[in-house]
Coordinates of C-alpha atoms and ligand atoms in Angstrom, one line a residue:
M169 CA 56.3 118.9 162.2
I170 CA 59.9 118.8 160.9
N171 CA 62.4 120.1 163.4
Q172 CA 63.9 122.7 161.0
E173 CA 66.9 123.8 163.1
R174 CA 67.8 120.2 163.8
I175 CA 67.9 119.1 160.2
I176 CA 69.8 122.2 159.2
A177 CA 72.4 121.7 162.0
D178 CA 72.7 118.0 160.9
F179 CA 73.2 118.9 157.3
M180 CA 75.8 121.6 158.2
E181 CA 77.7 118.9 160.2
L182 CA 77.5 116.3 157.4
V183 CA 78.8 118.6 154.7
Q184 CA 81.9 119.4 156.9
I185 CA 82.9 115.8 157.0
N186 CA 85.3 115.0 154.1
S187 CA 83.9 112.2 152.0
P188 CA 85.5 112.2 148.5
T189 CA 84.7 109.2 146.4
K190 CA 86.4 106.0 147.8
N191 CA 87.3 107.9 151.0
E192 CA 84.0 107.7 152.9
R193 CA 85.4 106.1 156.1
Q194 CA 84.8 109.0 158.4
L195 CA 81.3 109.6 157.2
A196 CA 80.5 105.9 157.2
D197 CA 81.6 105.6 160.9
L198 CA 79.5 108.6 161.9
L199 CA 76.4 107.3 160.0
T200 CA 76.8 103.9 161.5
T201 CA 76.6 105.4 165.0
R202 CA 73.7 107.6 164.1
L203 CA 71.7 104.8 162.5
T204 CA 72.4 102.5 165.4
Q205 CA 71.2 105.2 167.8
L206 CA 68.0 105.3 165.8
G207 CA 67.4 101.6 166.3
C208 CA 68.8 100.3 163.1
T209 CA 71.0 97.2 162.7
V210 CA 73.8 98.4 160.5
T211 CA 75.9 96.2 158.2
E212 CA 78.8 97.5 156.2
D213 CA 79.5 95.3 153.1
S214 CA 82.9 94.8 151.5
A215 CA 82.3 96.8 148.3
G216 CA 85.0 99.2 149.4
E217 CA 87.7 96.6 149.2
K218 CA 86.6 95.6 145.7
I219 CA 86.9 99.1 144.3
G220 CA 89.9 100.4 146.3
G221 CA 88.0 102.5 148.7
N222 CA 88.3 102.8 152.5
A223 CA 84.6 102.1 153.5
G224 CA 81.8 99.9 152.3
N225 CA 78.2 100.5 151.6
L226 CA 76.0 100.8 154.7
I227 CA 72.8 98.7 154.8
A228 CA 70.7 99.5 157.8
D229 CA 67.6 97.6 158.8
L230 CA 64.9 99.2 161.0
S231 CA 62.2 96.7 161.8
G232 CA 58.6 97.8 162.0
A233 CA 55.8 96.1 163.7
M234 CA 53.8 95.6 160.5
P235 CA 54.8 92.3 159.0
K236 CA 52.2 92.7 156.2
A237 CA 53.7 96.0 155.0
P238 CA 56.3 96.0 152.2
V239 CA 59.9 96.6 152.9
L240 CA 60.8 100.1 151.9
M241 CA 64.3 101.2 150.9
L242 CA 65.6 104.7 151.3
G243 CA 68.9 105.4 149.6
A244 CA 71.5 108.2 149.3
H245 CA 75.2 108.2 148.5
M246 CA 77.9 109.2 150.9
D247 CA 80.6 110.4 148.5
C248 CA 80.9 113.8 146.9
V249 CA 82.6 115.1 143.8
S250 CA 85.8 117.2 144.1
P251 CA 86.6 119.7 145.3
C252 CA 84.8 118.6 148.5
E253 CA 87.3 118.8 151.3
N254 CA 87.1 121.3 154.1
V255 CA 83.7 122.6 153.1
R256 CA 82.7 125.7 155.0
P257 CA 78.9 126.0 154.6
Q258 CA 77.3 129.4 154.8
R259 CA 73.7 130.2 155.8
K260 CA 72.2 133.2 154.2
D261 CA 68.6 134.3 153.6
G262 CA 67.3 130.7 153.9
R263 CA 69.9 129.3 151.6
I264 CA 73.0 127.2 152.3
T265 CA 76.0 127.5 150.1
S266 CA 79.7 126.6 150.3
S267 CA 82.3 129.4 150.8
G268 CA 82.9 129.4 147.0
D269 CA 86.1 127.3 147.0
T270 CA 84.5 123.9 147.2
I271 CA 81.3 122.3 146.3
L272 CA 78.6 122.2 149.0
G273 CA 77.9 118.5 149.1
A274 CA 74.1 118.7 149.2
D275 CA 74.6 116.1 146.5
D276 CA 74.0 113.9 148.4
K277 CA 74.2 114.8 152.0
A278 CA 70.8 116.6 151.7
G279 CA 69.4 113.1 151.0
I280 CA 71.2 111.7 154.0
A281 CA 70.1 114.5 156.3
A282 CA 66.4 114.1 155.2
I283 CA 66.5 110.3 155.8
L284 CA 68.0 110.8 159.3
E285 CA 65.4 113.5 160.2
A286 CA 62.5 111.4 158.9
L287 CA 63.7 108.4 161.1
K288 CA 63.9 110.7 164.1
L289 CA 60.4 111.9 163.6
V290 CA 59.1 108.4 163.1
E291 CA 60.7 107.4 166.4
E292 CA 59.6 110.5 168.3
Q293 CA 56.1 110.5 167.1
Q294 CA 55.8 106.7 167.2
I295 CA 54.6 106.6 163.6
P296 CA 53.7 103.0 162.7
H297 CA 55.9 101.7 159.9
G298 CA 56.9 98.5 158.1
D299 CA 60.4 97.3 157.8
I300 CA 62.7 100.0 156.4
Q301 CA 66.1 99.5 154.8
I302 CA 68.4 102.4 154.6
V303 CA 71.2 102.1 152.0
F304 CA 74.0 104.7 152.2
S305 CA 76.3 103.9 149.3
I306 CA 79.9 104.6 148.5
A307 CA 81.5 105.8 145.2
E308 CA 78.3 106.8 143.4
E309 CA 80.1 109.7 141.6
G310 CA 82.0 108.6 138.6
G311 CA 80.4 105.3 137.9
L312 CA 77.9 104.0 140.6
H313 CA 80.7 101.7 141.8
G314 CA 79.2 101.2 145.3
A315 CA 75.8 100.1 144.0
K316 CA 77.4 98.0 141.3
H317 CA 79.4 96.0 143.9
I318 CA 76.9 96.0 146.8
D319 CA 76.3 92.8 148.7
R320 CA 73.0 91.9 147.1
S321 CA 72.3 89.2 149.7
L322 CA 71.7 92.1 152.2
L323 CA 69.1 93.8 150.1
K324 CA 65.6 92.9 151.3
A325 CA 63.4 95.8 150.1
D326 CA 60.4 95.4 147.9
F327 CA 60.7 98.9 146.5
G328 CA 62.5 102.1 147.2
Y329 CA 63.5 105.7 146.6
E330 CA 66.9 107.1 145.9
L331 CA 67.2 110.7 147.3
D332 CA 69.5 111.9 144.6
S333 CA 68.0 114.3 142.1
S334 CA 68.5 118.0 141.7
G335 CA 64.8 118.8 141.2
R336 CA 62.9 120.5 144.0
P337 CA 61.0 118.1 146.3
G338 CA 58.0 116.7 144.6
E339 CA 59.9 115.7 141.5
I340 CA 59.8 111.9 140.7
I341 CA 62.2 110.6 138.1
T342 CA 60.5 107.8 136.2
K343 CA 63.0 107.4 133.4
A344 CA 66.8 107.3 133.4
P345 CA 69.3 106.3 130.7
G346 CA 71.7 103.4 130.4
Q347 CA 75.3 104.2 129.6
N348 CA 78.1 102.6 127.6
Q349 CA 81.6 103.9 128.0
M350 CA 84.1 103.2 125.1
K351 CA 87.8 103.3 125.4
I352 CA 89.3 103.6 121.9
T353 CA 93.0 103.1 121.3
I354 CA 94.3 104.1 117.9
H355 CA 97.6 102.7 116.9
G356 CA 99.4 104.5 114.1
K357 CA 103.1 104.4 113.3
A358 CA 105.9 106.4 114.9
A359 CA 108.5 108.2 112.8
H360 CA 110.9 111.1 113.1
A361 CA 108.8 114.1 112.3
G362 CA 111.7 116.0 110.7
I363 CA 113.6 113.3 108.9
A364 CA 111.0 110.8 107.7
P365 CA 107.4 112.0 108.5
E366 CA 106.1 110.2 105.4
T367 CA 106.9 106.8 107.0
G368 CA 104.7 107.5 110.0
I369 CA 101.0 107.3 110.6
N370 CA 99.8 110.1 112.8
A371 CA 97.4 108.6 115.4
I372 CA 96.3 112.1 116.5
T373 CA 95.3 112.9 112.9
V374 CA 93.4 109.7 112.6
A375 CA 91.5 110.3 115.8
S376 CA 90.7 113.8 114.7
K377 CA 89.2 112.7 111.4
A378 CA 86.9 110.3 113.2
I379 CA 85.9 112.8 115.9
A380 CA 85.1 115.4 113.3
Q381 CA 82.5 113.1 111.7
L382 CA 81.1 111.8 115.0
R383 CA 77.5 112.4 116.0
Q384 CA 77.7 113.6 119.6
G385 CA 76.1 116.0 122.0
R386 CA 72.3 115.7 122.1
I387 CA 71.4 113.0 119.6
D388 CA 67.7 113.1 120.3
E389 CA 65.3 113.6 123.2
E390 CA 66.5 110.5 125.0
T391 CA 70.0 109.9 123.7
T392 CA 73.3 111.8 124.2
A393 CA 76.9 111.1 123.4
N394 CA 80.2 112.7 124.4
I395 CA 83.9 112.5 123.8
G396 CA 85.3 113.3 127.2
V397 CA 89.0 112.4 127.3
I398 CA 91.8 112.3 124.8
H399 CA 95.4 111.4 125.5
G400 CA 98.2 111.1 123.0
G401 CA 101.6 112.1 121.7
I402 CA 105.0 112.6 123.3
A403 CA 106.9 115.4 121.5
T404 CA 106.6 117.6 118.4
N405 CA 109.4 115.8 116.7
I406 CA 107.7 112.4 116.8
V407 CA 104.8 111.3 114.6
P408 CA 102.5 110.0 117.4
D409 CA 101.7 106.3 117.1
L410 CA 99.2 106.1 120.0
V411 CA 96.0 108.0 121.0
E412 CA 93.5 107.0 123.5
V413 CA 90.0 108.4 123.4
I414 CA 87.4 107.8 126.1
C415 CA 83.8 108.6 125.2
E416 CA 80.3 107.6 126.2
A417 CA 76.8 107.1 124.8
R418 CA 73.6 107.3 126.9
S419 CA 70.0 106.6 126.1
R420 CA 66.8 105.8 127.8
N421 CA 66.0 103.6 124.8
P422 CA 68.2 100.4 124.7
K423 CA 68.0 100.2 120.9
K424 CA 69.2 103.7 120.5
L425 CA 71.9 103.2 123.0
Q426 CA 73.1 100.2 120.9
A427 CA 72.9 102.1 117.7
Q428 CA 74.8 105.2 119.0
T429 CA 77.5 102.9 120.5
E430 CA 77.9 101.1 117.2
H431 CA 78.1 104.3 115.2
M432 CA 80.9 105.6 117.4
C433 CA 82.9 102.3 117.4
E434 CA 82.4 101.7 113.7
L435 CA 83.5 105.3 112.8
F436 CA 86.8 104.9 114.7
K437 CA 87.4 101.5 113.2
Q438 CA 86.7 102.6 109.7
T439 CA 88.6 105.8 109.9
A440 CA 91.6 104.0 111.3
A441 CA 91.5 101.4 108.5
E442 CA 91.2 104.1 105.8
N443 CA 94.4 105.7 107.1
G444 CA 96.5 102.6 107.7
A445 CA 96.0 102.6 111.4
T446 CA 94.1 100.2 113.7
A447 CA 91.6 100.9 116.5
D448 CA 91.2 98.7 119.6
I449 CA 87.8 99.2 121.2
D450 CA 86.8 98.3 124.7
I451 CA 83.1 98.8 125.5
E452 CA 82.0 98.9 129.1
R453 CA 78.3 98.8 130.0
K454 CA 78.2 101.2 132.9
Y455 CA 74.6 100.6 133.8
D456 CA 71.2 99.8 132.2
P457 CA 68.4 102.2 131.6
Y458 CA 65.1 102.0 133.5
V459 CA 61.6 103.2 132.9
L460 CA 58.9 103.1 135.5
P461 CA 55.4 103.5 134.3
E462 CA 53.4 106.2 136.0
E463 CA 51.0 103.5 137.2
A464 CA 53.7 101.6 139.0
N465 CA 53.0 101.4 142.7
T466 CA 56.4 102.9 143.6
V467 CA 55.6 106.0 141.5
K468 CA 52.0 106.3 142.7
L469 CA 53.0 106.0 146.3
A470 CA 55.6 108.8 146.0
Y471 CA 53.0 110.9 144.2
Q472 CA 50.4 110.5 146.9
A473 CA 53.0 111.1 149.6
A474 CA 54.1 114.3 147.9
K475 CA 50.6 115.5 148.0
A476 CA 50.2 114.6 151.6
A477 CA 53.4 116.6 152.3
K478 CA 51.8 119.6 150.4
L479 CA 54.3 119.4 147.6
A480 CA 53.5 119.6 143.9
P481 CA 54.3 116.1 142.6
R482 CA 55.5 115.8 139.0
F483 CA 57.2 113.3 136.8
E484 CA 60.5 113.8 135.1
A485 CA 62.9 111.9 132.9
T486 CA 66.6 112.4 133.5
G487 CA 69.8 112.2 131.4
G488 CA 71.8 111.0 134.4
G489 CA 72.4 107.6 136.0
S490 CA 72.2 107.0 139.7
D491 CA 72.3 104.0 142.2
A492 CA 68.6 103.5 141.3
N493 CA 69.7 102.1 137.9
F494 CA 71.3 99.2 139.8
F495 CA 68.5 98.8 142.3
N496 CA 66.1 98.5 139.5
L497 CA 68.3 95.9 137.8
Y498 CA 68.4 94.0 141.1
G499 CA 64.6 93.8 141.1
I500 CA 63.9 96.5 143.6
E501 CA 61.7 99.0 141.9
T502 CA 63.3 102.3 142.7
A503 CA 62.5 105.9 141.7
V504 CA 64.9 108.8 142.2
I505 CA 63.3 111.7 143.9
G506 CA 64.2 115.4 143.9
I507 CA 65.7 116.8 147.0
G508 CA 66.4 120.4 145.9
M509 CA 70.2 120.3 145.6
Q510 CA 70.9 122.9 143.0
K511 CA 73.9 123.6 140.7
C512 CA 75.5 120.3 141.9
H513 CA 79.0 119.5 140.8
T514 CA 79.9 123.2 140.8
L515 CA 81.3 125.7 143.4
E516 CA 77.9 127.5 143.2
E517 CA 76.0 124.4 144.6
F518 CA 73.3 125.4 147.1
I519 CA 70.2 124.2 148.7
E520 CA 67.2 126.1 150.1
E521 CA 66.6 125.3 153.8
E522 CA 63.0 124.9 153.0
D523 CA 63.8 122.1 150.6
L524 CA 65.7 120.2 153.2
C525 CA 62.6 120.3 155.4
N526 CA 60.2 119.5 152.6
T527 CA 62.3 116.4 151.6
A528 CA 62.3 115.1 155.2
N529 CA 58.5 115.7 155.4
W530 CA 58.0 113.9 152.1
V531 CA 60.1 110.9 153.3
V532 CA 57.9 110.7 156.5
E533 CA 54.8 110.6 154.2
I534 CA 56.4 107.9 152.1
I535 CA 57.1 105.9 155.2
K536 CA 53.4 106.3 156.3
A537 CA 52.1 105.4 152.8
A538 CA 54.3 102.4 152.6
A539 CA 53.0 101.1 155.9
A540 CA 49.5 101.4 154.6
S541 CA 50.1 99.7 151.3
P542 CA 49.8 95.9 150.7
K543 CA 53.0 93.9 150.5
Q544 CA 51.9 92.4 147.1
P545 CA 51.7 93.0 144.3
L546 CA 54.2 95.8 144.0
E547 CA 54.6 95.1 140.3
Ligands
ZN188 ZN1 74.3 112.5 143.7

């Protein structure tokens, strides 16, 4: 049923279009043309301007002839992590890889290719469907900026799926964490390191003492924390008076997220105070967690559609955020689904050709199942 060579050719073309985060213009233009050819009305919002990018989110509406069916959202992101320019995809033994000097970009162009193939099949085979809203977002990598700044007045979907998980097709993510990012600035006191070190307060030493005591890494089954960035110091002959530490905490449980965040902030504050320094702390809530019950209609529909597509459906929890965190916050119940991109964010990233086809097939079954489901209640 899936046109295998067509979806592979499409995918190979998509990954060769440069689309680093905040530089999605070329891809956005191509996708606008493609979606318009497929009968969608495409709107580009102004999120790009707000975040310093050169393209906005694409929101494409495909009307169906079934007013009683719910509006289905299908989402994927257009940007890729670096190094993602001049990708030269290779096909070998049913697998697509990069040439080893870039990522492949299956994250998330495999999702885009699957959505486009599914829309082509729906059109060619005149599959009855309700209204469908396609959301191709910008700047997902590094902070979900596109989804955060999306023009919410354009969103009409009742529920949806974000095609953006590394699991093989059939995987349905029902739980994802929320994240806080903390920027900690430790102010010590500068001094000449050779002449008067005793008059200084070494901000690097203070930060180190705090970090050495910090609970980080895997905290428990649903909570993680990480010190990711540290900057400080100018020269060996100066006692450094300033260090900046950037760290994060994630949990699928809001109380644990709060507790871990407090632990980290308090530890820096206390350690600074004990050593005559001060710590300024800036906490940014990056996104909220979400948990979809297995009985939620969105989850059940994906499960049944996976079975219809002859995939093995299964539920998973993730430690990563995605645009779905924001769509759930906006009241559009959204599950992330596995599209088979493997080893993402590395030069070894690859995808099995079979998984590209299976995802497209799954999306077709999701479109059919959505058309057959009642508009309310999609609790
Ligand atoms: Zn992704």
